[in-house]
mmCIF file of C-alpha atoms in Angstrom:
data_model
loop_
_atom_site.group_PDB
_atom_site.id
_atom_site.type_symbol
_atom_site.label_atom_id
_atom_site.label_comp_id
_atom_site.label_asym_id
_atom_site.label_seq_id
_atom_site.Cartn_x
_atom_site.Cartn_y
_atom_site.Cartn_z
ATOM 1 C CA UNK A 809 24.865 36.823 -7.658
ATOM 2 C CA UNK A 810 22.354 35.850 -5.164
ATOM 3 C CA UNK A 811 23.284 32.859 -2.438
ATOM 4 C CA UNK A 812 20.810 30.905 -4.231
ATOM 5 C CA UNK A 813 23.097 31.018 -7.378
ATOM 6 C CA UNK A 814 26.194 29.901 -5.958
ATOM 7 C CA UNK A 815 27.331 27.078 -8.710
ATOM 8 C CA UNK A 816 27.126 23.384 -7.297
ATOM 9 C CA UNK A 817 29.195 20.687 -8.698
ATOM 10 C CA UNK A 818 29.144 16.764 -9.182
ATOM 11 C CA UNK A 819 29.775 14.565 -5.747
ATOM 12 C CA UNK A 820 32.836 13.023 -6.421
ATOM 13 C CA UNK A 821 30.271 9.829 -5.420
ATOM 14 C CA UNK A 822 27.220 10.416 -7.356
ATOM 15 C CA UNK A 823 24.706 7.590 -8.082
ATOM 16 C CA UNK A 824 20.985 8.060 -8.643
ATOM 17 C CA UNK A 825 17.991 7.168 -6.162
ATOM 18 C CA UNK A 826 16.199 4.002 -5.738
ATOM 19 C CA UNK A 827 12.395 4.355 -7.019
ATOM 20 C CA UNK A 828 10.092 5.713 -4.268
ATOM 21 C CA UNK A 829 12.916 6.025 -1.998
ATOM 22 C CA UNK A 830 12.082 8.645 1.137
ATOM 23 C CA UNK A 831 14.359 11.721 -0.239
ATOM 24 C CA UNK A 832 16.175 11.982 3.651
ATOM 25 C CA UNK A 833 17.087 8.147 3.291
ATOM 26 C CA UNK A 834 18.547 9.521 -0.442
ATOM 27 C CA UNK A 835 20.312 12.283 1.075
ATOM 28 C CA UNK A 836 21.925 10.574 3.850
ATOM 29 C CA UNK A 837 23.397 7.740 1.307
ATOM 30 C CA UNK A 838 24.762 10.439 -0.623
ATOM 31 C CA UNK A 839 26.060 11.917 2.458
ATOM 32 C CA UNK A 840 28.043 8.837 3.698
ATOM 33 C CA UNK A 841 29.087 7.912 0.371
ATOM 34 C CA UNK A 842 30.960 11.285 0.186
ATOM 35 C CA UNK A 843 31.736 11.237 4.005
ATOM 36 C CA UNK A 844 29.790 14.746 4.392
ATOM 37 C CA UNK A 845 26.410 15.267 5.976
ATOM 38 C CA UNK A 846 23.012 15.638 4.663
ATOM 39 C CA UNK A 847 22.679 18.859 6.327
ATOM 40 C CA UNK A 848 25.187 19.866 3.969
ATOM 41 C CA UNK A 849 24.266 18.494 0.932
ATOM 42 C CA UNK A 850 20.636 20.094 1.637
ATOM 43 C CA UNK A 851 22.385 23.644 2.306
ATOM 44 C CA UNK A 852 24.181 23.136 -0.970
ATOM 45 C CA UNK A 853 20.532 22.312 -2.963
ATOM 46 C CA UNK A 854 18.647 25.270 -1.090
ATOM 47 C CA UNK A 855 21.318 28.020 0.404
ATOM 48 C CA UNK A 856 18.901 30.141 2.176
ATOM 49 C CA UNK A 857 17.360 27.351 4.284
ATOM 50 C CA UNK A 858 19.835 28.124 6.889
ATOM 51 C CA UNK A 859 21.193 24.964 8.923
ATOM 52 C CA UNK A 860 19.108 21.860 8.555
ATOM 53 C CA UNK A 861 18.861 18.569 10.158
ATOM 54 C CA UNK A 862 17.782 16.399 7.512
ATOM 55 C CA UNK A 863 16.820 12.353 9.217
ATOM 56 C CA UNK A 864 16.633 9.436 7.303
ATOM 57 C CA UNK A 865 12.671 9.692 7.608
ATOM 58 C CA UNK A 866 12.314 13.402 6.105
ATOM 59 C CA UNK A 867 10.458 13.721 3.143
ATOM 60 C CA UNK A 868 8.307 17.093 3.799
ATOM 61 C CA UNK A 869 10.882 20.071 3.360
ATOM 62 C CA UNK A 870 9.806 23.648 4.084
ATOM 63 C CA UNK A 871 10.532 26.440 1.945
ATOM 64 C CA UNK A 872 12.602 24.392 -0.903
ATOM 65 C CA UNK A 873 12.790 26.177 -4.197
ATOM 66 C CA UNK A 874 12.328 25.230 -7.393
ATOM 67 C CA UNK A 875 16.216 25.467 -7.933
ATOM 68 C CA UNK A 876 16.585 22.049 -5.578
ATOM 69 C CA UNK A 877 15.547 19.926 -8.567
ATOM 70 C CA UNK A 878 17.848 21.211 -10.940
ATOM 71 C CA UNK A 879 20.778 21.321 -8.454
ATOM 72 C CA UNK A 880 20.358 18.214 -7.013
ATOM 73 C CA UNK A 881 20.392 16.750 -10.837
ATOM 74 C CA UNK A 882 24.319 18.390 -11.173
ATOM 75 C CA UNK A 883 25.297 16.856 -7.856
ATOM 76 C CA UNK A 884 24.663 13.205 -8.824
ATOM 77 C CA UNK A 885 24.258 13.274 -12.354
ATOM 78 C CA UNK A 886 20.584 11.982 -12.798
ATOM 79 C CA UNK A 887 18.111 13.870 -15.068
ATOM 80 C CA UNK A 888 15.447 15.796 -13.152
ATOM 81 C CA UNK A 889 12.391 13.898 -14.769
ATOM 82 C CA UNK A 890 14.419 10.925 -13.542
ATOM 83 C CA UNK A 891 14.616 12.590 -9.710
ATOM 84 C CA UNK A 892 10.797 13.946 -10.025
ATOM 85 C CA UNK A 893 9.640 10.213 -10.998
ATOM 86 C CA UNK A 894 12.415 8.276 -8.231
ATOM 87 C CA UNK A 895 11.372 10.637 -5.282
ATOM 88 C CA UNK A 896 8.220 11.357 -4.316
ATOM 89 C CA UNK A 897 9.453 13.672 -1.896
ATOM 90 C CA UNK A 898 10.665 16.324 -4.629
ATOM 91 C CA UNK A 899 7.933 15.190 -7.323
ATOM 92 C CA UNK A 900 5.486 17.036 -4.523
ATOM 93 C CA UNK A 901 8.178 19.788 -4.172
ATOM 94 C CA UNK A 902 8.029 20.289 -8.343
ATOM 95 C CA UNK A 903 4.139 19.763 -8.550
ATOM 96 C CA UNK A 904 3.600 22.731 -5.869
ATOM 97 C CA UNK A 905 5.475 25.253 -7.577
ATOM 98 C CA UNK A 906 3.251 24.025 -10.791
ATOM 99 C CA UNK A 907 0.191 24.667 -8.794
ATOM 100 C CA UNK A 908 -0.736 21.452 -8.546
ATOM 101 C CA UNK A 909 -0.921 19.093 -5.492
ATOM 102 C CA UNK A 910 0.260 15.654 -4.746
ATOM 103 C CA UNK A 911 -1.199 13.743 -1.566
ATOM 104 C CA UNK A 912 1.344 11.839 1.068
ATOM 105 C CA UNK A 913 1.046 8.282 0.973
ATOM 106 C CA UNK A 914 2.731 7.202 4.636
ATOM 107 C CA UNK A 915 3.216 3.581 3.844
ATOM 108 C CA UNK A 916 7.020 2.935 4.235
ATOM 109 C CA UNK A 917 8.603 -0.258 3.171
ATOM 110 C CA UNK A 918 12.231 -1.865 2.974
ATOM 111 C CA UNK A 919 13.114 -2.443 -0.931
ATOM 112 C CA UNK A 920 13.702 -6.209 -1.577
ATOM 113 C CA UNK A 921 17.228 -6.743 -0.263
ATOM 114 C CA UNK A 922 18.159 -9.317 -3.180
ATOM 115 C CA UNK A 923 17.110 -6.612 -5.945
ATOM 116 C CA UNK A 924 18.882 -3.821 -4.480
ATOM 117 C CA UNK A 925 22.326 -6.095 -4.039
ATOM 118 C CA UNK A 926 21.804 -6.756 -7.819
ATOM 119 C CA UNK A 927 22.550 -2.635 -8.303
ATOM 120 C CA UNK A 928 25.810 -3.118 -5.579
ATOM 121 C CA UNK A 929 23.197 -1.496 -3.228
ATOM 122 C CA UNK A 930 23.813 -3.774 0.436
ATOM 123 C CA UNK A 931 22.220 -1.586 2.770
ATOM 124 C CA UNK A 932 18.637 -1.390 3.338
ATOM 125 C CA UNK A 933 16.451 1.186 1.152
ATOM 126 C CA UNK A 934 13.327 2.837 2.912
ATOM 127 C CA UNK A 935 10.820 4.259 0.062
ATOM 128 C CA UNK A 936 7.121 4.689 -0.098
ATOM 129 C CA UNK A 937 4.896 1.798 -1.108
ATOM 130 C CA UNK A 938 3.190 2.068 -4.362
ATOM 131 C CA UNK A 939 -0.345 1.799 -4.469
ATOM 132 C CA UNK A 940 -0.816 -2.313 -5.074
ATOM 133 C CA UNK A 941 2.298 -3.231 -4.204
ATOM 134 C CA UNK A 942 2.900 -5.658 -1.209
ATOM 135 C CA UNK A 943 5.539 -8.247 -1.954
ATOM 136 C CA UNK A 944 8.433 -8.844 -4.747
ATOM 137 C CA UNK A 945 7.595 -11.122 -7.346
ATOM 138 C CA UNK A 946 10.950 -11.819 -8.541
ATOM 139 C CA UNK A 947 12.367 -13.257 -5.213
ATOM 140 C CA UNK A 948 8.732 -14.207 -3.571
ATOM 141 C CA UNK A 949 9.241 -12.029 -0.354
ATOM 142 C CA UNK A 950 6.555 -10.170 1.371
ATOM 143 C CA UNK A 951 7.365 -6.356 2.140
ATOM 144 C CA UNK A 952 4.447 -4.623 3.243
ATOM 145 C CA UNK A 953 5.447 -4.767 6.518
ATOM 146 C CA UNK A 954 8.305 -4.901 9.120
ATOM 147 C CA UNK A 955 9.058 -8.524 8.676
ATOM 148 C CA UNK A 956 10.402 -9.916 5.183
ATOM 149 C CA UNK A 957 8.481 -13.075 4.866
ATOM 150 C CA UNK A 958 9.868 -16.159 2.149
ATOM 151 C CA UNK A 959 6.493 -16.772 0.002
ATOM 152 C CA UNK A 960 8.184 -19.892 -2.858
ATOM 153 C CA UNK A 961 5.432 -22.476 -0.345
ATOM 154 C CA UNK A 962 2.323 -20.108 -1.446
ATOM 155 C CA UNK A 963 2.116 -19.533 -4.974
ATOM 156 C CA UNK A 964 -1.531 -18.294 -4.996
ATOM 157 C CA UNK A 965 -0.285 -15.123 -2.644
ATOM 158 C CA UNK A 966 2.177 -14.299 -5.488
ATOM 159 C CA UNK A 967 -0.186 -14.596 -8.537
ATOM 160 C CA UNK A 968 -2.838 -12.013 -6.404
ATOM 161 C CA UNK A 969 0.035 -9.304 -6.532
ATOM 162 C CA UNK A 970 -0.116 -9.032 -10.293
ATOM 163 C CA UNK A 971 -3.613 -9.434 -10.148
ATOM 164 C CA UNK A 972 -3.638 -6.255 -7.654
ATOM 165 C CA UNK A 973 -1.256 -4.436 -9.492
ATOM 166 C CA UNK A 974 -3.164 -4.685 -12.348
ATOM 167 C CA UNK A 975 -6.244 -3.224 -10.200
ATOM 168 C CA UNK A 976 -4.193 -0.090 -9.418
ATOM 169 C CA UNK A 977 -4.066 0.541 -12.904
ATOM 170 C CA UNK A 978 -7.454 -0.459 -13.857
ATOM 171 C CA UNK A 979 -9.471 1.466 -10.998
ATOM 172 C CA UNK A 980 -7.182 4.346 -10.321
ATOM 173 C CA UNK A 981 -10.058 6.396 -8.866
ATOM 174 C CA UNK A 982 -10.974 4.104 -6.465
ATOM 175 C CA UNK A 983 -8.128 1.751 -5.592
ATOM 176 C CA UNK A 984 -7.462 3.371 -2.567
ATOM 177 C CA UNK A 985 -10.331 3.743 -1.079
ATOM 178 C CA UNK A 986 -11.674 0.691 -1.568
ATOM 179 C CA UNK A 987 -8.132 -0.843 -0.038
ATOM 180 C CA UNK A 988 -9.159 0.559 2.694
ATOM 181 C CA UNK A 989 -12.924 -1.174 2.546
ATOM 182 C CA UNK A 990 -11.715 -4.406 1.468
ATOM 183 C CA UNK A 991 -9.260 -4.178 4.119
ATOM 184 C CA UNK A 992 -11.632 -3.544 7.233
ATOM 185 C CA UNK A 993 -14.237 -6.458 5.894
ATOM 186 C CA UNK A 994 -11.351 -8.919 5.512
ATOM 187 C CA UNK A 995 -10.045 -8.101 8.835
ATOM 188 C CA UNK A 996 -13.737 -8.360 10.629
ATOM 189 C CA UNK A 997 -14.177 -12.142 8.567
ATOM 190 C CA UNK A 998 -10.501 -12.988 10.459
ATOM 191 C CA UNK A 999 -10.955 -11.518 13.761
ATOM 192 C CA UNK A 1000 -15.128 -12.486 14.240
ATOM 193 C CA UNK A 1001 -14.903 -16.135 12.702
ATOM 194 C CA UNK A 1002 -18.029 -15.683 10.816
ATOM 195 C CA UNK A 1003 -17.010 -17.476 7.367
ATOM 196 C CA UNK A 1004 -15.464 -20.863 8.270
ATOM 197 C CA UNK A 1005 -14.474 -21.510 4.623
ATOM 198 C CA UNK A 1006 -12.046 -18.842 4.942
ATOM 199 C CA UNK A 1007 -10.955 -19.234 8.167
ATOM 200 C CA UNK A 1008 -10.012 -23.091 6.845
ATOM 201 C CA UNK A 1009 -8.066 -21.562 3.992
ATOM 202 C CA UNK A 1010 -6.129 -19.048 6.106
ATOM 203 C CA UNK A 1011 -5.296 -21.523 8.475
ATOM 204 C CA UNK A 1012 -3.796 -23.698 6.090
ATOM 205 C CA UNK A 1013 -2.175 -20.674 5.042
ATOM 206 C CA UNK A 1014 -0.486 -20.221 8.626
ATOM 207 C CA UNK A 1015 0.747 -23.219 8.464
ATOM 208 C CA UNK A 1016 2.831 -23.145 5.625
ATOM 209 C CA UNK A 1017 4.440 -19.908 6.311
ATOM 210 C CA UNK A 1018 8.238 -20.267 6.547
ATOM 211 C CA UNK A 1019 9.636 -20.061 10.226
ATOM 212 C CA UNK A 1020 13.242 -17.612 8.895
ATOM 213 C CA UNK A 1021 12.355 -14.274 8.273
ATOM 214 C CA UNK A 1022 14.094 -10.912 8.300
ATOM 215 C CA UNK A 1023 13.442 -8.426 10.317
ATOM 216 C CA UNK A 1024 13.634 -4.139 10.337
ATOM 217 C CA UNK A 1025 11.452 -3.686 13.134
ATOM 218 C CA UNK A 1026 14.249 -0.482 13.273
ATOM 219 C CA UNK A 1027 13.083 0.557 10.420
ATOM 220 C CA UNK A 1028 9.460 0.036 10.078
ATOM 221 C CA UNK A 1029 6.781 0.370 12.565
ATOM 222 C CA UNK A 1030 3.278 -1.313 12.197
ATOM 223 C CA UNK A 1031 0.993 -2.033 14.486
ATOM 224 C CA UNK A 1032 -1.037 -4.929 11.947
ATOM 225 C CA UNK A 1033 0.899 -8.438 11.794
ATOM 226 C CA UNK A 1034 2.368 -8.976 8.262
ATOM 227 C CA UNK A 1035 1.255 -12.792 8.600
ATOM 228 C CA UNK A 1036 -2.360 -11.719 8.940
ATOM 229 C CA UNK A 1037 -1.863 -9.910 5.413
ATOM 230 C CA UNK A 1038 -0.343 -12.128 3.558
ATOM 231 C CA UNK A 1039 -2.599 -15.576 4.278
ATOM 232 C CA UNK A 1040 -5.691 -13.264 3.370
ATOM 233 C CA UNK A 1041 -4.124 -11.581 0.134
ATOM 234 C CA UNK A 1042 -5.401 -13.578 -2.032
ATOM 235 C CA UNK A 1043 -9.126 -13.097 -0.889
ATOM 236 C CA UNK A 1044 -8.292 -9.775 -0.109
ATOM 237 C CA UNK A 1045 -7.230 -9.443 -3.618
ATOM 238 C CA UNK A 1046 -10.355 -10.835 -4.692
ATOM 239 C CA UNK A 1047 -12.905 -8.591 -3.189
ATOM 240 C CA UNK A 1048 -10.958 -5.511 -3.816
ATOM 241 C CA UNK A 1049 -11.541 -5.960 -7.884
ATOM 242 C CA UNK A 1050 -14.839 -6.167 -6.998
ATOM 243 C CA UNK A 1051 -14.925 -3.259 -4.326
ATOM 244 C CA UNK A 1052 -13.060 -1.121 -6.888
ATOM 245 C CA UNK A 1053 -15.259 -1.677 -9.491
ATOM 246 C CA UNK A 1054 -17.712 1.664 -10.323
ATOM 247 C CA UNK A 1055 -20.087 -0.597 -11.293
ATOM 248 C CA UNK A 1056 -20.678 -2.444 -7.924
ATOM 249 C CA UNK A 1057 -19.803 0.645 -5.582
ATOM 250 C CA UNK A 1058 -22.842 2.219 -7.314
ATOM 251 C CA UNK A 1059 -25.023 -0.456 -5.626
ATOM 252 C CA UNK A 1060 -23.805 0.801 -2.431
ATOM 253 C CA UNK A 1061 -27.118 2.408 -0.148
ATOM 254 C CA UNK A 1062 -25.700 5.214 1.753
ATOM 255 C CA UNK A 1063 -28.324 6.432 4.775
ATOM 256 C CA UNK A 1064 -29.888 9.208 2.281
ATOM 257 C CA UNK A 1065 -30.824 7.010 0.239
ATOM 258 C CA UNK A 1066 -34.423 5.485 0.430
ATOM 259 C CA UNK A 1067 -34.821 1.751 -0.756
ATOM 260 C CA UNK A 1068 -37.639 -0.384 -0.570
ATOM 261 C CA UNK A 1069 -37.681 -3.889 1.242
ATOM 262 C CA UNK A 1070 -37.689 -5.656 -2.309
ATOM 263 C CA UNK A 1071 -34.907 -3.692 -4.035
ATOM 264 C CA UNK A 1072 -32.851 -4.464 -0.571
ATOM 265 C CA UNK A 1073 -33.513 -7.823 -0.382
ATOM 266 C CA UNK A 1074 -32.460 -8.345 -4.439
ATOM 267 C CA UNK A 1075 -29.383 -5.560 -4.345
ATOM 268 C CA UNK A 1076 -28.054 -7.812 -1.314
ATOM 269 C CA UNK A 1077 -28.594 -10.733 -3.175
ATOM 270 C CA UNK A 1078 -26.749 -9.814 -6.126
ATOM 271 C CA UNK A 1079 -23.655 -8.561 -3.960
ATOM 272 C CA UNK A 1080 -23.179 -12.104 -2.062
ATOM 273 C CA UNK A 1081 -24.006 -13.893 -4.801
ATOM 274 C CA UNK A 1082 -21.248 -12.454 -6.986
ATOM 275 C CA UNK A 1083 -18.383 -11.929 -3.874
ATOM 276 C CA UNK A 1084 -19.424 -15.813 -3.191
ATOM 277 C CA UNK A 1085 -18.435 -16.466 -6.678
ATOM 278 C CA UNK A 1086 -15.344 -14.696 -6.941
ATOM 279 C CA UNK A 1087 -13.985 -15.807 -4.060
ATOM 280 C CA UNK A 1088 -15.423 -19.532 -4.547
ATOM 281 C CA UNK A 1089 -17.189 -19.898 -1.954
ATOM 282 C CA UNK A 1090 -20.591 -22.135 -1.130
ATOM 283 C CA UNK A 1091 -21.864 -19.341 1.064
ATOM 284 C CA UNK A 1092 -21.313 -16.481 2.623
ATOM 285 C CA UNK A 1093 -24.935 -15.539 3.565
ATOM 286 C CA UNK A 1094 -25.071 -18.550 6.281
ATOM 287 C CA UNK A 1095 -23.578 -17.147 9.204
ATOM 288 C CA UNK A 1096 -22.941 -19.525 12.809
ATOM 289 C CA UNK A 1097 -24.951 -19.580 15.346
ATOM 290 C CA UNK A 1098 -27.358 -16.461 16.592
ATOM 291 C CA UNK A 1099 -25.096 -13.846 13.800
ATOM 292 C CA UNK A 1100 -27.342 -12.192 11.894
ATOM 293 C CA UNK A 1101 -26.295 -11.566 7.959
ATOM 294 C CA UNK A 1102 -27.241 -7.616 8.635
ATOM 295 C CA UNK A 1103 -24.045 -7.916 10.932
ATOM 296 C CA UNK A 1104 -21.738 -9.222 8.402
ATOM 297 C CA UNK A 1105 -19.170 -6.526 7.085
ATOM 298 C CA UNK A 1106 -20.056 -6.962 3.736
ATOM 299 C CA UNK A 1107 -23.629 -6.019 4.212
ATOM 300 C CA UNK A 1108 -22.536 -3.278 6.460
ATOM 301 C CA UNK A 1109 -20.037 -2.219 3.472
ATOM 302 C CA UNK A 1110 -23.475 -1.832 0.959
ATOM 303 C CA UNK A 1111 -25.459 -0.621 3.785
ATOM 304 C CA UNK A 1112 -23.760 1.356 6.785
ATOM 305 C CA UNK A 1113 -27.347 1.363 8.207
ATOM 306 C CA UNK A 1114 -27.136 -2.425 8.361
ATOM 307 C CA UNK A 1115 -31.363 -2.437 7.660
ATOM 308 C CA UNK A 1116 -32.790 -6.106 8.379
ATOM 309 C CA UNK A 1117 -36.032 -6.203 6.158
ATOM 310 C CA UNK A 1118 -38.450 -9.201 7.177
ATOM 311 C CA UNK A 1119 -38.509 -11.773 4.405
ATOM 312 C CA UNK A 1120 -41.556 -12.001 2.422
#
């Protein structure tokens, strides 16, 4: 019988994995449930790894076999398809063997403390964001971030999340690109204070944020204020169904591609017209002082060359 054979049994503490939890947060649970170590329980799923070190954080692990899967599903008693759908650390382990391959997301996130005490779970949970998912609509708490924000005084930031989880199903293609987009332009309207009518909103939005928060600043580590994201969401929201949408990302007029003044002038038109409808606005084409529209991120989005036609 090869080493890789050696028969592995059920932890006398087995319990399955939150969804999206990092698989070295999983193992290390396990671990101190059943006072061992995760190095352990990782040479029991994969024998010929030798001695491993396995952190909270790890998620990418070398030279894993296709038997992990179906020995980690006899130590804690959970169905593989249930394992390949709660980890995505092992659903990328199971899709490479298949040939296939699944990209790292990076976004880490602490699970909402109130659902996981519903499941006897009192400790935090570090998993992997799902695309379109930023706060917990049950409980109304932010957690996209390292600070756990109370969101009951802001309704309109809670309705966006299903409106941008629906998004991530609708525009699966695109959704994360265009995150990224939406992101940047949103950012530049904050950080520039070139679109006053938003600024007014957000600053309302400030405002009305709750002082008591909770904090895993251990735990996570991001650079971007959490406050910033959640008193944009909703606009943020907003433009991202549009920015997702195939059918106004084909208006988009990369530097290869040759327009004439008049087909500028009316594919610009179109694209403020409808983003100043969506997101209610009067205008977004008058811009203070000596800015010039050609500037505005937006613009820049539809045309990186940022071309300023004369008007007729």
């Amino acid at each position: 019988m090869d080493v890789w054979e050696a028969p592995v049994r059920l932890l006398p503490v087995p319990f399955p994995p939150v969804h999206g939890e990092v698989l070295g947060w999983y193992l290390n649970r396990l671990a101190r449930a059943n006072c061992t170590t995760a190095g352990r329980i990782a040479r029991s799923l994969a024998p010929t790894s030798g001695h491993m070190l396995v952190s909270t954080r790890t998620d990418a692990l070398r030279n894993w076999g296709p038997s992990v899967l179906p020995r980690l599903a006899v130590m804690t008693g959970t169905s593989v398809e249930t394992l390949k759908r709660s980890l995505p650390g092992l659903a990328r382990l199971a899709a490479r063997d298949e040939g296939e391959i699944i990209r790292l997301r990076r976004d880490l996130y602490v699970v909402c403390p109130h659902c996981m005490r519903r499941k006897g779970i009192t400790r935090p949970i570090l998993a992997h964001l799902p695309v379109g998912r930023q706060l917990c609509t049950k409980h109304g708490i932010w957690l996209n971030g390292n600070t756990h924000y109370r969101l009951e005084r802001l309704p309109e930031v809670i309705v966006a999340q299903h409106r941008h989880q629906r998004l991530a199903r609708r525009f699966p293609r695109t959704i994360e690109e265009a995150t990224a987009e939406t992101r940047k332009i949103v950012h530049s309207w904050l950080m520039i204070d070139n679109q006053r009518q938003l600024q007014l909103r957000w600053q309302g939005r400030i405002r009305t944020l709750p002082q008591q928060q909770t904090r895993y600043s251990n735990l996570i580590r991001r650079k971007r204020d959490a406050r910033e994201l959640i008193v944009t969401y909703p606009e943020f929201v907003t433009l991202l169904g549009m920015l997702a949408n195939p059918r106004w990302r084909r208006l988009r007029m990369p530097d290869s591609k040759l327009v004439s003044p008049e087909e500028h002038r009316n594919t610009m038109a179109e694209l403020f017209a409808e983003a100043e409808h969506r997101l209610a606005l009067t205008t977004l084409r008058k811009m203070p002082g000596t800015k010039k529209i050609h500037h505005d991120p937006l613009f820049r989005w539809a045309d990186p060359k940022g071309r300023a036609w004369p008007q007729p």
